[in-house]
C-alpha positions as a Markdown table, in Angstrom:
| # | Residue | x | y | z |
|---|---|---|---|---|
| 1 | Met | -99.7 | 124.5 | -101.3 |
| 2 | Tyr | -98.2 | 121.6 | -103.2 |
| 3 | Ser | -100.9 | 119.4 | -104.8 |
| 4 | Pro | -100.1 | 115.7 | -104.2 |
| 5 | His | -99.9 | 113.3 | -107.1 |
| 6 | Pro | -98.4 | 109.8 | -107.4 |
| 7 | Ala | -95.1 | 109.4 | -105.6 |
| 8 | Ser | -92.2 | 107.6 | -107.1 |
| 9 | Pro | -89.9 | 105.2 | -105.2 |
| 10 | Gly | -87.0 | 107.3 | -103.9 |
| 11 | Thr | -85.0 | 105.9 | -101.0 |
| 12 | Asn | -82.0 | 103.6 | -100.8 |
| 13 | Ala | -84.1 | 101.3 | -98.6 |
| 14 | Arg | -86.4 | 100.7 | -101.6 |
| 15 | Arg | -83.5 | 100.3 | -104.1 |
| 16 | Arg | -82.6 | 96.9 | -102.9 |
| 17 | Thr | -84.3 | 93.8 | -101.7 |
| 18 | Ala | -83.5 | 93.0 | -98.1 |
| 19 | Ser | -84.8 | 89.5 | -98.3 |
| 20 | Leu | -82.4 | 86.6 | -97.9 |
| 21 | Leu | -83.6 | 83.4 | -99.5 |
| 22 | Gly | -83.4 | 80.6 | -97.0 |
| 23 | Thr | -83.2 | 77.0 | -98.1 |
| 24 | Leu | -83.8 | 74.0 | -95.8 |
| 25 | Val | -81.9 | 70.9 | -97.0 |
| 26 | Leu | -82.7 | 67.5 | -95.5 |
| 27 | Ala | -80.1 | 64.9 | -96.4 |
| 28 | Ser | -80.3 | 61.3 | -95.4 |
| 29 | Gly | -77.3 | 59.6 | -93.7 |
| 30 | Ala | -76.9 | 57.3 | -96.7 |
| 31 | Ala | -76.7 | 60.1 | -99.2 |
| 32 | Ala | -74.5 | 62.3 | -97.2 |
| 33 | Gly | -72.2 | 59.6 | -95.8 |
| 34 | Val | -73.0 | 60.6 | -92.3 |
| 35 | Ala | -76.0 | 60.0 | -90.0 |
| 36 | Ala | -78.7 | 62.7 | -90.3 |
| 37 | Pro | -79.9 | 64.3 | -87.1 |
| 38 | Ala | -83.1 | 63.0 | -85.7 |
| 39 | His | -84.6 | 66.5 | -85.5 |
| 40 | Ala | -83.8 | 68.9 | -88.4 |
| 41 | Ala | -84.1 | 72.7 | -87.7 |
| 42 | Ala | -87.3 | 74.0 | -89.1 |
| 43 | Pro | -88.0 | 77.6 | -90.2 |
| 44 | Val | -90.5 | 79.7 | -88.2 |
| 45 | Leu | -93.3 | 80.8 | -90.5 |
| 46 | Cys | -95.2 | 84.0 | -90.0 |
| 47 | Pro | -98.3 | 84.9 | -92.1 |
| 48 | Val | -98.3 | 88.4 | -93.5 |
| 49 | Gly | -99.6 | 90.7 | -90.8 |
| 50 | Phe | -99.1 | 94.2 | -89.3 |
| 51 | Thr | -100.6 | 95.9 | -86.3 |
| 52 | Ser | -102.9 | 98.8 | -86.7 |
| 53 | Pro | -101.1 | 101.9 | -87.9 |
| 54 | Val | -99.8 | 104.4 | -85.3 |
| 55 | Asp | -99.3 | 108.0 | -86.6 |
| 56 | His | -96.3 | 110.1 | -85.7 |
| 57 | Ala | -96.6 | 113.8 | -86.5 |
| 58 | Thr | -94.3 | 115.4 | -89.1 |
| 59 | Gly | -94.2 | 118.7 | -91.0 |
| 60 | Thr | -97.0 | 119.5 | -93.4 |
| 61 | Gly | -97.7 | 117.2 | -96.3 |
| 62 | Pro | -95.1 | 114.4 | -96.1 |
| 63 | Leu | -94.8 | 112.9 | -99.6 |
| 64 | Ser | -91.8 | 110.6 | -99.2 |
| 65 | Leu | -89.6 | 109.1 | -96.5 |
| 66 | Ala | -86.4 | 107.2 | -96.0 |
| 67 | Thr | -84.9 | 105.1 | -93.1 |
| 68 | Ala | -81.4 | 105.1 | -91.8 |
| 69 | Asp | -79.5 | 105.4 | -88.5 |
| 70 | Leu | -79.3 | 109.2 | -88.5 |
| 71 | Asn | -77.7 | 109.7 | -85.0 |
| 72 | Gly | -75.4 | 106.7 | -84.8 |
| 73 | Asp | -77.1 | 104.9 | -81.9 |
| 74 | Gly | -77.7 | 101.7 | -83.9 |
| 75 | Arg | -81.5 | 102.3 | -84.1 |
| 76 | Thr | -83.6 | 102.9 | -87.2 |
| 77 | Asp | -84.7 | 106.5 | -87.7 |
| 78 | Ile | -87.1 | 108.0 | -90.2 |
| 79 | Val | -86.8 | 111.2 | -92.3 |
| 80 | Thr | -89.7 | 112.7 | -94.4 |
| 81 | Ala | -89.8 | 115.2 | -97.2 |
| 82 | Asn | -92.7 | 117.6 | -96.5 |
| 83 | Ala | -94.1 | 118.7 | -99.8 |
| 84 | Asn | -96.5 | 121.3 | -98.5 |
| 85 | Glu | -93.8 | 123.3 | -96.7 |
| 86 | Asp | -90.0 | 123.8 | -96.9 |
| 87 | Ser | -88.7 | 121.2 | -94.5 |
| 88 | Val | -87.7 | 117.6 | -93.8 |
| 89 | Ser | -88.7 | 116.0 | -90.5 |
| 90 | Val | -86.4 | 113.7 | -88.5 |
| 91 | Leu | -88.0 | 111.1 | -86.2 |
| 92 | Leu | -85.3 | 109.4 | -84.1 |
| 93 | Gly | -86.2 | 105.8 | -83.2 |
| 94 | Asp | -86.3 | 104.6 | -79.6 |
| 95 | Gly | -85.6 | 101.0 | -80.7 |
| 96 | Asp | -88.9 | 99.7 | -79.4 |
| 97 | Gly | -91.1 | 100.7 | -82.3 |
| 98 | Thr | -91.7 | 104.2 | -81.0 |
| 99 | Phe | -90.1 | 107.5 | -82.1 |
| 100 | Gln | -89.2 | 110.8 | -80.6 |
| 101 | Pro | -91.1 | 113.9 | -81.7 |
| 102 | Ala | -90.2 | 115.1 | -85.1 |
| 103 | Ala | -87.5 | 117.7 | -85.5 |
| 104 | Asp | -87.8 | 119.8 | -88.7 |
| 105 | Thr | -84.9 | 121.2 | -90.8 |
| 106 | Thr | -85.5 | 123.8 | -93.4 |
| 107 | Val | -84.6 | 122.8 | -97.0 |
| 108 | Ala | -86.5 | 124.7 | -99.7 |
| 109 | Pro | -90.1 | 125.1 | -100.8 |
| 110 | Gly | -91.9 | 121.9 | -101.8 |
| 111 | Pro | -89.4 | 119.0 | -101.1 |
| 112 | Arg | -90.4 | 115.9 | -103.1 |
| 113 | His | -88.2 | 112.9 | -102.4 |
| 114 | Val | -85.4 | 112.2 | -100.0 |
| 115 | Val | -82.5 | 109.7 | -100.1 |
| 116 | Thr | -79.9 | 108.9 | -97.4 |
| 117 | His | -76.2 | 108.1 | -97.9 |
| 118 | Asp | -72.8 | 109.2 | -96.6 |
| 119 | Phe | -71.7 | 111.7 | -99.3 |
| 120 | Asn | -68.5 | 113.0 | -97.7 |
| 121 | Ala | -67.2 | 109.7 | -96.2 |
| 122 | Asp | -67.2 | 111.0 | -92.6 |
| 123 | Gly | -69.3 | 108.1 | -91.3 |
| 124 | His | -72.4 | 110.2 | -90.8 |
| 125 | Thr | -75.6 | 109.8 | -92.8 |
| 126 | Asp | -76.4 | 112.7 | -95.2 |
| 127 | Leu | -79.5 | 113.7 | -97.1 |
| 128 | Ala | -80.3 | 114.6 | -100.7 |
| 129 | Val | -83.7 | 116.1 | -101.4 |
| 130 | Thr | -85.4 | 116.9 | -104.8 |
| 131 | Asp | -87.4 | 120.1 | -105.3 |
| 132 | Gly | -91.1 | 120.3 | -106.3 |
| 133 | Tyr | -90.7 | 123.9 | -107.7 |
| 134 | Ala | -87.5 | 123.7 | -109.7 |
| 135 | Ala | -85.0 | 121.2 | -111.2 |
| 136 | Arg | -82.8 | 121.3 | -108.1 |
| 137 | Val | -81.3 | 118.9 | -105.6 |
| 138 | His | -80.5 | 120.0 | -102.0 |
| 139 | Thr | -77.9 | 118.2 | -100.0 |
| 140 | Leu | -77.7 | 118.3 | -96.2 |
| 141 | Leu | -74.5 | 116.9 | -94.6 |
| 142 | Gly | -75.2 | 115.0 | -91.3 |
| 143 | Asn | -73.6 | 115.9 | -88.0 |
| 144 | Gly | -74.0 | 112.3 | -86.7 |
| 145 | Asp | -76.5 | 113.3 | -84.0 |
| 146 | Gly | -79.7 | 113.5 | -86.1 |
| 147 | Thr | -79.1 | 117.2 | -87.1 |
| 148 | Phe | -77.8 | 118.5 | -90.4 |
| 149 | Asp | -75.8 | 121.4 | -91.8 |
| 150 | Pro | -77.7 | 124.0 | -93.9 |
| 151 | Ala | -78.8 | 122.8 | -97.3 |
| 152 | Val | -76.6 | 123.3 | -100.3 |
| 153 | Thr | -78.5 | 123.6 | -103.6 |
| 154 | Leu | -77.5 | 122.0 | -106.9 |
| 155 | Thr | -79.3 | 123.1 | -110.1 |
| 156 | Leu | -80.2 | 121.0 | -113.1 |
| 157 | Ser | -81.8 | 121.7 | -116.4 |
| 158 | Gly | -85.6 | 121.5 | -116.6 |
| 159 | Ala | -88.6 | 122.1 | -114.4 |
| 160 | Thr | -89.3 | 120.2 | -111.2 |
| 161 | Ser | -87.2 | 117.3 | -110.0 |
| 162 | Thr | -88.9 | 114.2 | -108.6 |
| 163 | Asp | -87.3 | 110.8 | -108.0 |
| 164 | Ile | -83.7 | 110.3 | -106.7 |
| 165 | Thr | -81.4 | 107.5 | -105.8 |
| 166 | Ala | -77.8 | 107.2 | -104.7 |
| 167 | Ala | -75.1 | 104.7 | -105.9 |
| 168 | Asp | -71.5 | 104.6 | -107.0 |
| 169 | Val | -72.3 | 104.8 | -110.7 |
| 170 | Asn | -68.7 | 105.4 | -112.1 |
| 171 | Gly | -66.9 | 103.0 | -109.8 |
| 172 | Asp | -64.6 | 105.5 | -108.1 |
| 173 | Gly | -65.7 | 104.6 | -104.6 |
| 174 | Arg | -67.7 | 107.8 | -104.2 |
| 175 | Thr | -71.4 | 108.1 | -104.0 |
| 176 | Asp | -73.2 | 109.6 | -107.0 |
| 177 | Leu | -76.8 | 110.7 | -107.5 |
| 178 | Ala | -79.3 | 109.8 | -110.2 |
| 179 | Val | -82.1 | 112.4 | -110.4 |
| 180 | Val | -85.3 | 112.4 | -112.4 |
| 181 | Val | -86.4 | 115.6 | -114.0 |
| 182 | Pro | -89.5 | 114.7 | -116.1 |
| 183 | Ser | -89.2 | 117.6 | -118.4 |
| 184 | Thr | -85.6 | 116.8 | -119.4 |
| 185 | Gly | -84.9 | 113.2 | -118.4 |
| 186 | Leu | -82.6 | 111.3 | -116.1 |
| 187 | Trp | -79.5 | 113.0 | -114.8 |
| 188 | Val | -76.4 | 111.5 | -113.1 |
| 189 | Met | -74.3 | 113.7 | -110.8 |
| 190 | Pro | -70.9 | 112.3 | -110.0 |
| 191 | Gly | -69.9 | 112.6 | -106.4 |
| 192 | Asn | -66.5 | 114.2 | -105.4 |
| 193 | Gly | -66.4 | 112.4 | -102.1 |
| 194 | Asp | -66.5 | 115.5 | -100.0 |
| 195 | Gly | -70.2 | 116.1 | -100.2 |
| 196 | Thr | -70.1 | 118.1 | -103.4 |
| 197 | Phe | -71.0 | 116.9 | -106.9 |
| 198 | Gly | -69.7 | 117.4 | -110.4 |
| 199 | Pro | -71.6 | 118.5 | -113.5 |
| 200 | Ala | -74.7 | 116.4 | -114.3 |
| 201 | Val | -75.0 | 114.2 | -117.4 |
| 202 | Asn | -78.3 | 113.2 | -119.0 |
| 203 | His | -79.0 | 109.5 | -119.7 |
| 204 | Ala | -82.7 | 109.3 | -120.5 |
| 205 | Ser | -85.4 | 111.0 | -122.4 |
| 206 | Thr | -88.2 | 113.3 | -121.3 |
| 207 | Ser | -91.2 | 111.9 | -119.4 |
| 208 | Thr | -89.0 | 109.8 | -117.1 |
| 209 | Gln | -90.8 | 109.3 | -113.8 |
| 210 | Ala | -88.9 | 106.8 | -111.7 |
| 211 | Val | -85.4 | 105.3 | -111.4 |
| 212 | Val | -83.7 | 102.4 | -109.7 |
| 213 | Thr | -80.1 | 101.3 | -109.8 |
| 214 | Gly | -78.6 | 97.8 | -109.5 |
| 215 | Asp | -76.2 | 95.3 | -111.1 |
| 216 | Phe | -78.5 | 93.6 | -113.5 |
| 217 | Asp | -75.8 | 91.8 | -115.5 |
| 218 | Thr | -73.7 | 90.8 | -112.5 |
| 219 | Asp | -70.5 | 92.4 | -113.9 |
| 220 | Gly | -69.9 | 94.5 | -110.7 |
| 221 | Arg | -71.0 | 97.7 | -112.4 |
| 222 | Ile | -74.1 | 99.8 | -111.6 |
| 223 | Asp | -76.9 | 99.8 | -114.2 |
| 224 | Leu | -79.9 | 102.0 | -114.6 |
| 225 | Ala | -83.6 | 101.2 | -114.9 |
| 226 | Phe | -86.2 | 103.9 | -115.4 |
| 227 | Ala | -89.9 | 104.3 | -116.2 |
| 228 | Val | -91.0 | 106.7 | -119.0 |
| 229 | Asp | -94.7 | 107.4 | -119.1 |
| 230 | Gly | -95.0 | 109.6 | -122.2 |
| 231 | Ser | -96.8 | 112.3 | -120.2 |
| 232 | Met | -94.6 | 115.0 | -121.8 |
| 233 | Gly | -94.6 | 113.6 | -125.3 |
| 234 | Gly | -92.7 | 110.6 | -126.7 |
| 235 | Ser | -93.2 | 106.9 | -126.1 |
| 236 | Arg | -94.0 | 104.9 | -123.0 |
| 237 | Tyr | -91.6 | 102.2 | -121.9 |
| 238 | Val | -89.4 | 100.8 | -119.2 |
| 239 | Gly | -85.8 | 101.4 | -120.1 |
| 240 | Val | -82.6 | 99.7 | -119.0 |
| 241 | Arg | -79.0 | 101.0 | -119.5 |
| 242 | Arg | -76.1 | 98.8 | -118.5 |
| 243 | Gly | -73.2 | 100.6 | -116.9 |
| 244 | Val | -69.8 | 100.6 | -118.5 |
| 245 | Gly | -68.2 | 101.3 | -115.1 |
| 246 | Asp | -66.8 | 104.8 | -115.7 |
| 247 | Gly | -70.1 | 106.7 | -115.6 |
| 248 | Ala | -71.0 | 105.9 | -119.2 |
| 249 | Phe | -73.8 | 103.5 | -120.2 |
| 250 | His | -74.7 | 101.2 | -123.1 |
| 251 | Pro | -77.6 | 102.2 | -125.3 |
| 252 | Val | -81.1 | 101.9 | -123.8 |
| 253 | Val | -83.0 | 98.7 | -124.2 |
| 254 | Thr | -86.8 | 99.2 | -123.9 |
| 255 | Tyr | -89.5 | 97.0 | -122.6 |
| 256 | Tyr | -93.3 | 97.3 | -122.8 |
| 257 | Ala | -92.9 | 100.0 | -125.5 |
| 258 | Gly | -96.2 | 101.7 | -126.2 |
| 259 | Gly | -97.8 | 100.0 | -123.2 |
| 260 | Ala | -99.2 | 101.3 | -119.9 |
| 261 | Gln | -98.0 | 104.5 | -118.3 |
| 262 | Tyr | -95.5 | 103.2 | -115.7 |
| 263 | Arg | -94.7 | 105.7 | -113.0 |
| 264 | His | -93.2 | 103.5 | -110.2 |
| 265 | Leu | -90.4 | 101.0 | -110.2 |
| 266 | Thr | -89.1 | 98.6 | -107.6 |
| 267 | Met | -86.7 | 95.7 | -107.8 |
| 268 | Ala | -86.2 | 92.3 | -106.1 |
| 269 | Asp | -85.6 | 88.7 | -106.9 |
| 270 | Val | -89.3 | 87.7 | -107.0 |
| 271 | Asp | -88.9 | 84.4 | -108.7 |
| 272 | Gly | -86.1 | 83.0 | -106.6 |
| 273 | Asp | -83.6 | 82.3 | -109.4 |
| 274 | Gly | -80.9 | 84.6 | -107.9 |
| 275 | Thr | -81.2 | 87.4 | -110.4 |
| 276 | Thr | -82.8 | 90.8 | -110.0 |
| 277 | Asp | -86.2 | 91.4 | -111.4 |
| 278 | Leu | -88.1 | 94.6 | -112.0 |
| 279 | Leu | -91.6 | 95.5 | -111.1 |
| 280 | Ala | -93.3 | 98.4 | -112.8 |
| 281 | Ala | -96.6 | 99.9 | -111.7 |
| 282 | Ser | -98.9 | 101.9 | -114.0 |
| 283 | Ile | -101.4 | 104.6 | -113.3 |
| 284 | Tyr | -104.1 | 102.1 | -114.3 |
| 285 | Gly | -103.6 | 99.9 | -111.3 |
| 286 | Gly | -101.5 | 97.1 | -112.7 |
| 287 | Val | -98.0 | 95.9 | -111.7 |
| 288 | Ser | -95.9 | 94.2 | -114.4 |
| 289 | Val | -93.0 | 91.9 | -113.6 |
| 290 | Leu | -89.9 | 91.9 | -115.8 |
| 291 | Thr | -88.0 | 88.7 | -115.0 |
| 292 | Gly | -84.2 | 89.2 | -115.0 |
| 293 | Val | -82.1 | 86.8 | -117.1 |
| 294 | Gly | -78.9 | 87.7 | -115.4 |
| 295 | Asp | -77.1 | 89.3 | -118.4 |
| 296 | Gly | -78.8 | 92.7 | -118.1 |
| 297 | Thr | -81.8 | 91.7 | -120.2 |
| 298 | Phe | -85.4 | 90.9 | -119.0 |
| 299 | Gln | -88.3 | 88.8 | -120.0 |
| 300 | Pro | -91.9 | 89.9 | -119.6 |
| 301 | Gly | -93.5 | 88.2 | -116.6 |
| 302 | Pro | -96.9 | 88.0 | -115.1 |
| 303 | Asp | -99.1 | 91.1 | -114.5 |
| 304 | His | -100.9 | 91.8 | -111.3 |
| 305 | Val | -104.0 | 93.9 | -110.8 |
| 306 | Leu | -104.1 | 96.2 | -107.7 |
| 307 | Gly | -107.6 | 97.4 | -108.3 |
| 308 | Ala | -106.7 | 101.1 | -107.7 |
| 309 | Gln | -104.1 | 103.6 | -108.9 |
| 310 | Pro | -100.9 | 103.0 | -107.0 |
| 311 | Glu | -99.1 | 105.8 | -105.2 |
| 312 | Asp | -96.0 | 103.6 | -104.6 |
| 313 | Val | -94.8 | 100.0 | -104.8 |
| 314 | Leu | -92.1 | 98.2 | -102.9 |
| 315 | Ala | -90.9 | 94.6 | -103.1 |
| 316 | Asp | -89.5 | 93.1 | -99.9 |
| 317 | Asp | -89.9 | 90.0 | -97.8 |
| 318 | Val | -92.1 | 91.1 | -94.9 |
| 319 | Asp | -93.3 | 87.6 | -93.8 |
| 320 | Gly | -89.9 | 86.1 | -93.4 |
| 321 | Asp | -90.5 | 83.1 | -95.7 |
| 322 | Gly | -87.6 | 84.0 | -98.1 |
| 323 | Asp | -89.9 | 85.1 | -100.9 |
| 324 | Ala | -90.2 | 88.8 | -101.9 |
| 325 | Asp | -93.7 | 90.2 | -101.2 |
| 326 | Leu | -95.4 | 93.1 | -103.0 |
| 327 | Leu | -96.5 | 96.2 | -101.0 |
| 328 | Ala | -98.5 | 99.0 | -102.7 |
| 329 | Thr | -100.2 | 102.1 | -101.5 |
| 330 | Thr | -103.2 | 103.1 | -103.5 |
| 331 | Arg | -105.0 | 106.4 | -104.2 |
| 332 | Gln | -108.4 | 106.8 | -102.6 |
| 333 | Pro | -111.0 | 105.6 | -105.2 |
| 334 | Gly | -113.7 | 108.0 | -103.9 |
| 335 | Pro | -114.3 | 110.9 | -101.6 |
| 336 | Phe | -115.5 | 108.6 | -98.7 |
| 337 | Asp | -112.9 | 105.8 | -99.2 |
| 338 | Pro | -109.4 | 106.5 | -98.1 |
| 339 | Gly | -106.4 | 105.0 | -99.8 |
| 340 | His | -105.0 | 101.6 | -98.7 |
| 341 | Leu | -101.9 | 99.6 | -98.1 |
| 342 | Leu | -102.0 | 96.3 | -100.0 |
| 343 | Val | -99.7 | 93.5 | -99.1 |
| 344 | Leu | -99.5 | 90.7 | -101.6 |
| 345 | Pro | -97.5 | 87.7 | -100.3 |
| 346 | Gly | -95.0 | 86.3 | -102.8 |
| 347 | Asn | -95.2 | 82.8 | -104.0 |
| 348 | Gly | -91.5 | 82.6 | -104.9 |
| 349 | Asp | -92.2 | 82.2 | -108.7 |
| 350 | Gly | -92.9 | 85.8 | -109.7 |
| 351 | Thr | -96.5 | 85.6 | -108.8 |
| 352 | Phe | -98.3 | 86.8 | -105.7 |
| 353 | Ala | -101.2 | 85.7 | -103.5 |
| 354 | Ser | -104.3 | 87.7 | -102.9 |
| 355 | Ala | -103.8 | 91.1 | -101.2 |
| 356 | Val | -104.2 | 91.7 | -97.5 |
| 357 | Thr | -105.5 | 95.3 | -97.0 |
| 358 | Tyr | -104.6 | 97.8 | -94.4 |
| 359 | His | -105.9 | 101.3 | -93.8 |
| 360 | Pro | -103.0 | 103.6 | -92.8 |
| 361 | Gly | -105.1 | 106.8 | -93.2 |
| 362 | Asn | -106.0 | 109.2 | -96.0 |
| 363 | Ala | -103.8 | 109.5 | -99.0 |
| 364 | Pro | -100.9 | 107.1 | -98.1 |
| 365 | Gln | -97.8 | 107.8 | -100.3 |
| 366 | Gln | -94.4 | 106.3 | -100.2 |
| 367 | Ile | -93.6 | 103.0 | -98.3 |
| 368 | Val | -90.4 | 101.9 | -96.6 |
| 369 | Thr | -89.6 | 98.9 | -94.5 |
| 370 | Gly | -87.2 | 98.5 | -91.5 |
| 371 | Asp | -86.8 | 96.8 | -88.2 |
| 372 | Phe | -88.1 | 99.5 | -85.8 |
| 373 | Asp | -88.1 | 97.5 | -82.6 |
| 374 | Gly | -85.1 | 95.2 | -83.0 |
| 375 | Asp | -87.0 | 91.9 | -83.2 |
| 376 | Gly | -85.4 | 90.9 | -86.5 |
| 377 | Arg | -88.7 | 91.2 | -88.4 |
| 378 | Lys | -89.8 | 93.8 | -91.0 |
| 379 | Asp | -92.0 | 96.7 | -90.0 |
| 380 | Ala | -93.5 | 99.3 | -92.4 |
| 381 | Ala | -93.8 | 103.1 | -92.4 |
| 382 | Ile | -95.9 | 105.2 | -94.8 |
| 383 | Ala | -95.8 | 108.9 | -95.6 |
| 384 | Asn | -99.4 | 110.1 | -94.9 |
| 385 | Ile | -99.7 | 113.4 | -96.8 |
| 386 | Ser | -103.1 | 114.4 | -95.7 |
| 387 | Ala | -102.6 | 113.5 | -92.0 |
| 388 | Asn | -99.2 | 115.3 | -91.7 |
| 389 | Ala | -97.8 | 112.1 | -90.2 |
| 390 | Val | -95.9 | 109.0 | -90.7 |
| 391 | Ser | -98.0 | 105.9 | -90.2 |
| 392 | Val | -96.0 | 103.1 | -88.6 |
| 393 | Leu | -97.3 | 99.5 | -88.8 |
| 394 | Met | -95.4 | 97.0 | -86.7 |
| 395 | Asp | -95.0 | 93.4 | -87.6 |
| 396 | Ala | -97.6 | 91.2 | -85.9 |
| 397 | Cys | -95.9 | 87.9 | -86.4 |
| 398 | Ala | -97.6 | 85.0 | -84.7 |
| 399 | Pro | -95.3 | 82.1 | -85.5 |
| 400 | Thr | -96.9 | 79.0 | -86.9 |
| 401 | Ala | -95.5 | 75.5 | -86.9 |
| 402 | Pro | -94.0 | 74.3 | -90.2 |
| 403 | Thr | -96.2 | 72.0 | -92.3 |
| 404 | Thr | -93.4 | 69.5 | -92.9 |
| 405 | Pro | -93.6 | 66.8 | -90.2 |
| 406 | Val | -90.5 | 66.3 | -88.2 |
| 407 | Pro | -89.7 | 62.5 | -87.6 |
| 408 | Ala | -90.0 | 61.5 | -84.0 |
| 409 | Thr | -87.0 | 60.0 | -82.2 |
| 410 | Pro | -87.7 | 56.2 | -82.0 |
| 411 | Ala | -88.4 | 54.9 | -78.5 |
| 412 | Pro | -85.7 | 52.8 | -76.9 |
| 413 | Ala | -86.1 | 49.0 | -76.9 |
| 414 | Pro | -87.4 | 47.6 | -73.6 |
| 415 | Ala | -84.8 | 46.1 | -71.3 |
| 416 | Pro | -84.9 | 42.3 | -71.0 |
| 417 | Pro | -86.3 | 41.0 | -67.6 |
| 418 | Ala | -83.8 | 40.3 | -64.9 |
| 419 | Lys | -83.0 | 36.6 | -64.4 |
| 420 | Pro | -84.0 | 35.2 | -61.0 |
| 421 | Lys | -81.1 | 34.3 | -58.8 |
| 422 | Pro | -80.7 | 30.5 | -58.4 |
| 423 | Ala | -81.6 | 29.0 | -55.0 |
| 424 | Pro | -78.6 | 27.9 | -52.9 |
| 425 | Lys | -77.8 | 24.2 | -53.3 |
| 426 | Pro | -78.3 | 22.0 | -50.2 |
| 427 | Lys | -75.0 | 20.8 | -48.7 |
| 428 | Ser | -74.2 | 17.1 | -49.1 |
| 429 | Glu | -74.2 | 14.8 | -46.0 |
| 430 | Pro | -70.4 | 14.5 | -45.8 |
| 431 | Asp | -70.1 | 18.3 | -45.9 |
| 432 | Ala | -72.7 | 18.6 | -43.1 |
| 433 | Lys | -70.8 | 16.1 | -40.8 |
| 434 | Ala | -67.5 | 17.9 | -41.4 |
| 435 | Ala | -69.1 | 21.2 | -40.5 |
| 436 | Ala | -70.6 | 19.8 | -37.3 |
| 437 | Lys | -67.2 | 18.2 | -36.3 |
| 438 | Ala | -65.4 | 21.5 | -36.9 |
| 439 | Lys | -68.0 | 23.3 | -34.8 |
| 440 | Ala | -67.6 | 20.9 | -32.0 |
| 441 | Ala | -63.8 | 21.2 | -32.1 |
| 442 | Ala | -64.1 | 24.9 | -31.9 |
| 443 | Ala | -66.4 | 24.7 | -28.9 |
| 444 | Ala | -64.0 | 22.3 | -27.1 |
| 445 | Lys | -61.1 | 24.6 | -27.8 |
| 446 | Ala | -62.9 | 27.5 | -26.4 |
| 447 | Lys | -63.9 | 25.5 | -23.3 |
| 448 | Ala | -60.3 | 24.5 | -22.7 |
| 449 | Ala | -59.1 | 28.1 | -23.1 |
| 450 | Ala | -61.7 | 29.1 | -20.5 |
| 451 | Ala | -60.6 | 26.4 | -18.1 |
| 452 | Ala | -56.9 | 27.3 | -18.5 |
| 453 | Lys | -57.7 | 30.9 | -17.8 |
| 454 | Ala | -59.6 | 30.0 | -14.6 |
| 455 | Lys | -56.8 | 27.7 | -13.4 |
| 456 | Ala | -54.3 | 30.5 | -13.9 |
| 457 | Ala | -56.5 | 32.9 | -11.9 |
| 458 | Ala | -56.8 | 30.4 | -9.0 |
| 459 | Ala | -53.0 | 29.9 | -8.9 |
| 460 | Ala | -52.4 | 33.6 | -8.8 |
| 461 | Lys | -54.9 | 34.0 | -6.0 |
| 462 | Ala | -53.3 | 31.1 | -3.9 |
| 463 | Lys | -49.8 | 32.7 | -4.4 |
| 464 | Ala | -51.1 | 36.0 | -3.2 |
| 465 | Ala | -52.6 | 34.4 | -0.1 |
| 466 | Gln | -49.3 | 32.6 | 0.7 |
| 467 | Leu | -47.4 | 35.9 | 0.5 |
| 468 | Lys | -49.8 | 37.5 | 2.8 |
| 469 | Leu | -49.5 | 34.7 | 5.4 |
| 470 | Lys | -45.7 | 34.8 | 5.2 |
| 471 | Lys | -45.7 | 38.5 | 5.9 |
| 472 | Leu | -48.0 | 38.1 | 9.0 |
| 473 | Lys | -45.7 | 35.5 | 10.4 |
| 474 | Ala | -42.7 | 37.7 | 9.9 |
| 475 | Gln | -44.4 | 40.5 | 11.8 |
| 476 | Lys | -45.2 | 38.2 | 14.8 |
| 477 | Gly | -41.6 | 37.0 | 15.1 |
| 478 | Ala | -40.4 | 40.5 | 15.2 |
| 479 | Gly | -42.8 | 41.4 | 18.0 |
| 480 | Arg | -41.5 | 38.6 | 20.2 |
| 481 | Gly | -38.0 | 39.7 | 20.0 |
């Protein structure tokens, strides 16, 4: 069985900071030349907080893990490297924070670290896994449905291989691998673009323990940073080599030479100046910040005490305030005290607030973050080597109102009272007489019309009577003859 010891950062998720620095700008109408809105949009703030961990079974002894969409359904999945057997476990995400039962794929005895990337440019996520029994890397090409082709083994010089990361180191558009072999150094394997790799080239000394890649001097080329702990002889330091762009590197520049034994590295912009910083964790429980200048050099920054030996460190913005936070898993300090997950909220200036402690189970190892339920907020997953499980902690954001007051819209001015309508003016005496005269004339006219109508009716009635009488006389005369 493989005996666990401190895990180094090893996934592409941990190689970069996912935090986006948000800036709220309030401009007055006079300064901007236009009227400012009455209500400015305010950020939703969430204190650091995760739910209680939920364990998802994996193969035996998961030491490391990575996140990616392994089956092309747009949901975040998890893959673990199971150090106490010969497999990787794939847990397909359901998109609501739950996962399907793990499906194991055989790799080789003692897998250590796993990284995800598309090595053959077919649009499917592939895997590369280091070996706890030899200086080897095993690549598994993805089928796009969460399954993988049989592992192909690549052999390096030295004993066991540990940390691994993927990046286009030589600028040819193909994914390369940087692999740590503590007994011989740091090896870069150029990708051929079809899932195979060319001969490895060594770029660091023995006792290298961890590696991260990034563009530290903003020239568009990949640089290397690595931790050397002196455990196999030689000095102790954090080393940086700036990339030339064709797979070669400038000479190493060392930091913290002769200092603590740094075994874990992560990177993020922790002081908010737009340049990448490095965070190195030592076996003595400290985390040192190297502040990036932006030209590939670094300045020693503040140190932070975790209080226990770290198993892994990760910098990411998990509370959504735009500042990178520090997450660390720690080794159990005693037989009756399991390891912990510590979350130190970032202050945005390279320092961190007091840790919030979580208990994800015995012997927590590597940490990754991802949005497992599609709510736009960061969740966490931890390889739990003694529980044979992945411990998933969902974000428990309870939004709080911003502390900056928002000006209220001024109330409208009251409407003036309605003016009373003026009373009608009394008519003058001549006007009243004229109105009475007109009224009398109208009445007389109406009376005359009525009389004329009655006279016409009487005349018509008399004429009708005369006609009737004339007719009767005519009838009598006819009877006599």
